[in-house]
Amino acid sequence: AGAAARWLGSALVLVYLHGCALRVWQWRSSEALYEADAIAWPTSVKTQHQIGTVYHAQNRLDEALQHYNASLLILDDNALTDHCAAQIFIETGRFAMAVERFEKIFRGHGVGFSQFNLYMLYIDYGFALVSLAHFEEAIPSLQTGLNKNMAVPHGLNAMGYAYTSLNMLQEAQDAFAKGLEYDPDNAVLWSNLAVVWMAGGALQQAAQGLEKALQLEPDNPAALQNAQLLQDAMENGGYVAARPRLELFFTRMM
């Protein structure tokens, strides 16, 4: 009996040591850890969300979305997970689907959001609305988010885009200029600001803005197109023959 007990004890120790070694090996990376957990606990809301964030950070967007949706099948009222899915829809140009997710979030309880990160929700919702040309609807959401955290250049750019599209040029200029305070080397913001100056007849300022944009990104298609329009306007008494091109850009916040 004593020998059997010792054998059983030794076997249990070996099993324990093997399990410890395996778990330590899984800790070699977030991906390895959460993939193992997703296999072991496929009905864990947190695990499915976490492996989704790992794939999302690696730009493995289809796999990330699969795990976000798997998490939501377990617990549907999780605003943070829905927001991550909405960001993937924005990043892949499926803006209407992003808006649907945001509207679902606002019907729920806001699980995963509090005062420190709520700005992301409003800014990204506003961004999706601007992308769908719902400018008047987008501005209040963008403003709400920016009031909570102004240091979001893609949100300020979207605000300026919306204001420019509504011919509210002073407000647009203010938004683009504020964006450049936080991201002075952003060619899109410089080009968009130049568009506002072109629309307002300030062609010399527009030329300076586009020069800066093209210094930063010499091959930027919108800046090149706008520079050609500006050159033509300067050669034709200031008349801008076509609508200058505005751009959006998106920076993922997680």
GROMACS .gro file of C-alpha atoms in nm, residues 2-253:
model
  252
    2GLY     CA    1   0.284   0.234   0.088
    3ALA     CA    2   0.457   0.172  -0.245
    4ALA     CA    3   0.132   0.231  -0.433
    5ALA     CA    4   0.076   0.558  -0.249
    6ARG     CA    5   0.430   0.672  -0.326
    7TRP     CA    6   0.383   0.579  -0.693
    8LEU     CA    7   0.054   0.767  -0.706
    9GLY     CA    8   0.211   1.068  -0.537
   10SER     CA    9   0.502   1.070  -0.781
   11ALA     CA   10   0.262   1.045  -1.075
   12LEU     CA   11   0.058   1.339  -0.946
   13VAL     CA   12   0.373   1.547  -0.903
   14LEU     CA   13   0.475   1.468  -1.261
   15VAL     CA   14   0.132   1.566  -1.390
   16TYR     CA   15   0.147   1.888  -1.190
   17LEU     CA   16   0.497   1.971  -1.317
   18HIS     CA   17   0.392   1.897  -1.674
   19GLY     CA   18   0.091   2.127  -1.635
   20CYS     CA   19   0.309   2.402  -1.488
   21ALA     CA   20   0.562   2.372  -1.770
   22LEU     CA   21   0.287   2.380  -2.031
   23ARG     CA   22   0.130   2.691  -1.878
   24VAL     CA   23   0.466   2.868  -1.858
   25TRP     CA   24   0.525   2.782  -2.225
   26GLN     CA   25   0.185   2.927  -2.314
   27TRP     CA   26   0.286   3.253  -2.145
   28ARG     CA   27   0.556   3.305  -2.410
   29SER     CA   28   0.316   3.538  -2.595
   30SER     CA   29  -0.033   3.682  -2.563
   31GLU     CA   30  -0.133   3.496  -2.876
   32ALA     CA   31  -0.021   3.158  -2.745
   33LEU     CA   32  -0.181   3.220  -2.407
   34TYR     CA   33  -0.522   3.329  -2.530
   35GLU     CA   34  -0.534   3.073  -2.810
   36ALA     CA   35  -0.482   2.798  -2.552
   37ASP     CA   36  -0.745   2.952  -2.326
   38ALA     CA   37  -0.994   2.982  -2.613
   39ILE     CA   38  -0.954   2.611  -2.680
   40ALA     CA   39  -0.981   2.519  -2.312
   41TRP     CA   40  -1.269   2.757  -2.233
   42PRO     CA   41  -1.456   2.824  -2.559
   43THR     CA   42  -1.755   2.967  -2.371
   44SER     CA   43  -1.550   3.228  -2.184
   45VAL     CA   44  -1.662   3.579  -2.281
   46LYS     CA   45  -1.331   3.731  -2.171
   47THR     CA   46  -1.112   3.475  -2.346
   48GLN     CA   47  -1.289   3.510  -2.680
   49HIS     CA   48  -1.264   3.889  -2.653
   50GLN     CA   49  -0.896   3.881  -2.557
   51ILE     CA   50  -0.784   3.656  -2.843
   52GLY     CA   51  -0.985   3.886  -3.069
   53THR     CA   52  -0.783   4.186  -2.947
   54VAL     CA   53  -0.458   3.998  -3.010
   55TYR     CA   54  -0.557   3.920  -3.370
   56HIS     CA   55  -0.691   4.274  -3.413
   57ALA     CA   56  -0.354   4.421  -3.309
   58GLN     CA   57  -0.190   4.193  -3.567
   59ASN     CA   58  -0.436   4.316  -3.835
   60ARG     CA   59  -0.581   3.965  -3.867
   61LEU     CA   60  -0.918   4.130  -3.894
   62ASP     CA   61  -1.134   3.840  -4.009
   63GLU     CA   62  -1.007   3.617  -3.727
   64ALA     CA   63  -1.049   3.898  -3.474
   65LEU     CA   64  -1.406   3.960  -3.583
   66GLN     CA   65  -1.483   3.589  -3.557
   67HIS     CA   66  -1.375   3.585  -3.192
   68TYR     CA   67  -1.551   3.911  -3.107
   69ASN     CA   68  -1.872   3.768  -3.247
   70ALA     CA   69  -1.813   3.442  -3.058
   71SER     CA   70  -1.782   3.643  -2.737
   72LEU     CA   71  -2.104   3.829  -2.814
   73LEU     CA   72  -2.289   3.504  -2.875
   74ILE     CA   73  -2.214   3.418  -2.513
   75LEU     CA   74  -2.292   3.765  -2.372
   76ASP     CA   75  -2.454   3.995  -2.626
   77ASP     CA   76  -2.463   4.312  -2.414
   78ASN     CA   77  -2.090   4.389  -2.415
   79ALA     CA   78  -2.034   4.735  -2.559
   80LEU     CA   79  -1.655   4.715  -2.563
   81THR     CA   80  -1.658   4.400  -2.777
   82ASP     CA   81  -1.917   4.551  -3.012
   83HIS     CA   82  -1.699   4.861  -3.040
   84CYS     CA   83  -1.400   4.649  -3.141
   85ALA     CA   84  -1.615   4.482  -3.408
   86ALA     CA   85  -1.736   4.824  -3.527
   87GLN     CA   86  -1.375   4.937  -3.560
   88ILE     CA   87  -1.306   4.643  -3.790
   89PHE     CA   88  -1.604   4.744  -4.003
   90ILE     CA   89  -1.461   5.098  -4.022
   91GLU     CA   90  -1.116   4.969  -4.112
   92THR     CA   91  -1.261   4.755  -4.390
   93GLY     CA   92  -1.493   5.021  -4.531
   94ARG     CA   93  -1.818   4.867  -4.407
   95PHE     CA   94  -1.945   5.188  -4.252
   96ALA     CA   95  -2.316   5.104  -4.246
   97MET     CA   96  -2.241   4.787  -4.051
   98ALA     CA   97  -2.028   4.992  -3.812
   99VAL     CA   98  -2.316   5.232  -3.754
  100GLU     CA   99  -2.548   4.938  -3.682
  101ARG     CA  100  -2.307   4.817  -3.413
  102PHE     CA  101  -2.282   5.163  -3.257
  103GLU     CA  102  -2.659   5.197  -3.248
  104LYS     CA  103  -2.677   4.857  -3.079
  105ILE     CA  104  -2.426   4.978  -2.819
  106PHE     CA  105  -2.632   5.287  -2.742
  107ARG     CA  106  -2.940   5.068  -2.688
  108GLY     CA  107  -2.750   4.862  -2.429
  109HIS     CA  108  -2.585   4.924  -2.095
  110GLY     CA  109  -2.241   5.041  -2.209
  111VAL     CA  110  -2.057   4.743  -2.059
  112GLY     CA  111  -1.682   4.804  -2.079
  113PHE     CA  112  -1.704   5.184  -2.104
  114SER     CA  113  -1.660   5.448  -1.835
  115GLN     CA  114  -1.550   5.810  -1.827
  116PHE     CA  115  -1.188   5.731  -1.916
  117ASN     CA  116  -1.264   5.566  -2.252
  118LEU     CA  117  -1.614   5.681  -2.344
  119TYR     CA  118  -1.473   5.937  -2.587
  120MET     CA  119  -1.370   5.654  -2.822
  121LEU     CA  120  -1.726   5.540  -2.865
  122TYR     CA  121  -1.863   5.881  -2.964
  123ILE     CA  122  -1.571   5.973  -3.190
  124ASP     CA  123  -1.572   5.646  -3.382
  125TYR     CA  124  -1.951   5.658  -3.419
  126GLY     CA  125  -1.922   6.011  -3.556
  127PHE     CA  126  -1.643   5.900  -3.788
  128ALA     CA  127  -1.860   5.623  -3.932
  129LEU     CA  128  -2.144   5.871  -3.988
  130VAL     CA  129  -1.911   6.113  -4.168
  131SER     CA  130  -1.796   5.825  -4.388
  132LEU     CA  131  -2.160   5.776  -4.487
  133ALA     CA  132  -2.198   6.153  -4.553
  134HIS     CA  133  -2.438   6.192  -4.258
  135PHE     CA  134  -2.263   6.514  -4.164
  136GLU     CA  135  -2.525   6.690  -3.953
  137GLU     CA  136  -2.585   6.374  -3.752
  138ALA     CA  137  -2.213   6.313  -3.707
  139ILE     CA  138  -2.113   6.649  -3.563
  140PRO     CA  139  -2.287   6.618  -3.221
  141SER     CA  140  -2.138   6.273  -3.163
  142LEU     CA  141  -1.791   6.389  -3.263
  143GLN     CA  142  -1.822   6.696  -3.044
  144THR     CA  143  -1.932   6.488  -2.745
  145GLY     CA  144  -1.631   6.260  -2.782
  146LEU     CA  145  -1.385   6.544  -2.843
  147ASN     CA  146  -1.515   6.731  -2.539
  148LYS     CA  147  -1.407   6.428  -2.337
  149ASN     CA  148  -1.068   6.397  -2.511
  150MET     CA  149  -0.957   6.649  -2.771
  151ALA     CA  150  -0.630   6.470  -2.851
  152VAL     CA  151  -0.776   6.249  -3.125
  153PRO     CA  152  -0.654   6.375  -3.465
  154HIS     CA  153  -0.873   6.146  -3.675
  155GLY     CA  154  -1.178   6.270  -3.484
  156LEU     CA  155  -1.082   6.635  -3.536
  157ASN     CA  156  -1.019   6.563  -3.902
  158ALA     CA  157  -1.362   6.399  -3.936
  159MET     CA  158  -1.517   6.702  -3.767
  160GLY     CA  159  -1.342   6.934  -4.012
  161TYR     CA  160  -1.450   6.713  -4.302
  162ALA     CA  161  -1.813   6.736  -4.190
  163TYR     CA  162  -1.799   7.113  -4.142
  164THR     CA  163  -1.633   7.164  -4.482
  165SER     CA  164  -1.897   6.950  -4.649
  166LEU     CA  165  -2.164   7.172  -4.487
  167ASN     CA  166  -1.975   7.485  -4.604
  168MET     CA  167  -1.906   7.588  -4.243
  169LEU     CA  168  -1.554   7.698  -4.328
  170GLN     CA  169  -1.450   7.874  -4.006
  171GLU     CA  170  -1.551   7.573  -3.797
  172ALA     CA  171  -1.373   7.343  -4.042
  173GLN     CA  172  -1.054   7.550  -4.027
  174ASP     CA  173  -1.061   7.542  -3.648
  175ALA     CA  174  -1.103   7.163  -3.642
  176PHE     CA  175  -0.822   7.092  -3.887
  177ALA     CA  176  -0.591   7.341  -3.714
  178LYS     CA  177  -0.662   7.181  -3.377
  179GLY     CA  178  -0.583   6.841  -3.528
  180LEU     CA  179  -0.246   6.974  -3.643
  181GLU     CA  180  -0.168   7.085  -3.288
  182TYR     CA  181  -0.175   6.716  -3.191
  183ASP     CA  182  -0.033   6.573  -3.516
  184PRO     CA  183   0.168   6.843  -3.698
  185ASP     CA  184   0.320   6.600  -3.948
  186ASN     CA  185  -0.011   6.468  -4.080
  187ALA     CA  186  -0.032   6.526  -4.455
  188VAL     CA  187  -0.407   6.462  -4.466
  189LEU     CA  188  -0.478   6.738  -4.216
  190TRP     CA  189  -0.257   6.982  -4.406
  191SER     CA  190  -0.424   6.898  -4.738
  192ASN     CA  191  -0.772   6.927  -4.589
  193LEU     CA  192  -0.687   7.261  -4.429
  194ALA     CA  193  -0.564   7.379  -4.769
  195VAL     CA  194  -0.901   7.279  -4.917
  196VAL     CA  195  -1.075   7.508  -4.667
  197TRP     CA  196  -0.842   7.792  -4.759
  198MET     CA  197  -0.908   7.730  -5.129
  199ALA     CA  198  -1.283   7.740  -5.067
  200GLY     CA  199  -1.239   8.067  -4.878
  201GLY     CA  200  -1.026   8.225  -5.152
  202ALA     CA  201  -0.705   8.226  -4.947
  203LEU     CA  202  -0.499   8.075  -5.226
  204GLN     CA  203  -0.155   8.168  -5.093
  205GLN     CA  204  -0.233   8.000  -4.762
  206ALA     CA  205  -0.366   7.701  -4.952
  207ALA     CA  206  -0.041   7.681  -5.146
  208GLN     CA  207   0.156   7.676  -4.821
  209GLY     CA  208  -0.067   7.404  -4.679
  210LEU     CA  209  -0.035   7.184  -4.984
  211GLU     CA  210   0.339   7.238  -4.997
  212LYS     CA  211   0.360   7.110  -4.641
  213ALA     CA  212   0.134   6.814  -4.721
  214LEU     CA  213   0.348   6.714  -5.019
  215GLN     CA  214   0.669   6.752  -4.823
  216LEU     CA  215   0.529   6.497  -4.579
  217GLU     CA  216   0.373   6.265  -4.839
  218PRO     CA  217   0.497   6.343  -5.192
  219ASP     CA  218   0.270   6.079  -5.348
  220ASN     CA  219  -0.050   6.164  -5.160
  221PRO     CA  220  -0.318   6.148  -5.434
  222ALA     CA  221  -0.555   6.400  -5.276
  223ALA     CA  222  -0.281   6.655  -5.211
  224LEU     CA  223  -0.150   6.615  -5.568
  225GLN     CA  224  -0.499   6.663  -5.711
  226ASN     CA  225  -0.561   6.966  -5.492
  227ALA     CA  226  -0.224   7.115  -5.586
  228GLN     CA  227  -0.313   7.086  -5.955
  229LEU     CA  228  -0.652   7.249  -5.896
  230LEU     CA  229  -0.483   7.528  -5.705
  231GLN     CA  230  -0.227   7.586  -5.979
  232ASP     CA  231  -0.505   7.604  -6.239
  233ALA     CA  232  -0.697   7.847  -6.018
  234MET     CA  233  -0.397   8.076  -5.980
  235GLU     CA  234  -0.361   8.081  -6.358
  236ASN     CA  235  -0.730   8.159  -6.408
  237GLY     CA  236  -0.796   8.451  -6.179
  238GLY     CA  237  -0.856   8.247  -5.866
  239TYR     CA  238  -1.141   8.037  -6.008
  240VAL     CA  239  -1.135   7.681  -5.871
  241ALA     CA  240  -1.276   7.474  -6.156
  242ALA     CA  241  -1.358   7.157  -5.962
  243ARG     CA  242  -1.427   7.052  -5.606
  244PRO     CA  243  -1.105   6.991  -5.410
  245ARG     CA  244  -1.066   6.653  -5.252
  246LEU     CA  245  -1.101   6.594  -4.879
  247GLU     CA  246  -0.969   6.285  -4.705
  248LEU     CA  247  -1.047   6.088  -4.392
  249PHE     CA  248  -0.803   5.878  -4.193
  250PHE     CA  249  -0.868   5.643  -3.904
  251THR     CA  250  -0.649   5.551  -3.611
  252ARG     CA  251  -0.762   5.252  -3.410
  253MET     CA  252  -0.816   5.318  -3.039
   0.00000   0.00000   0.00000
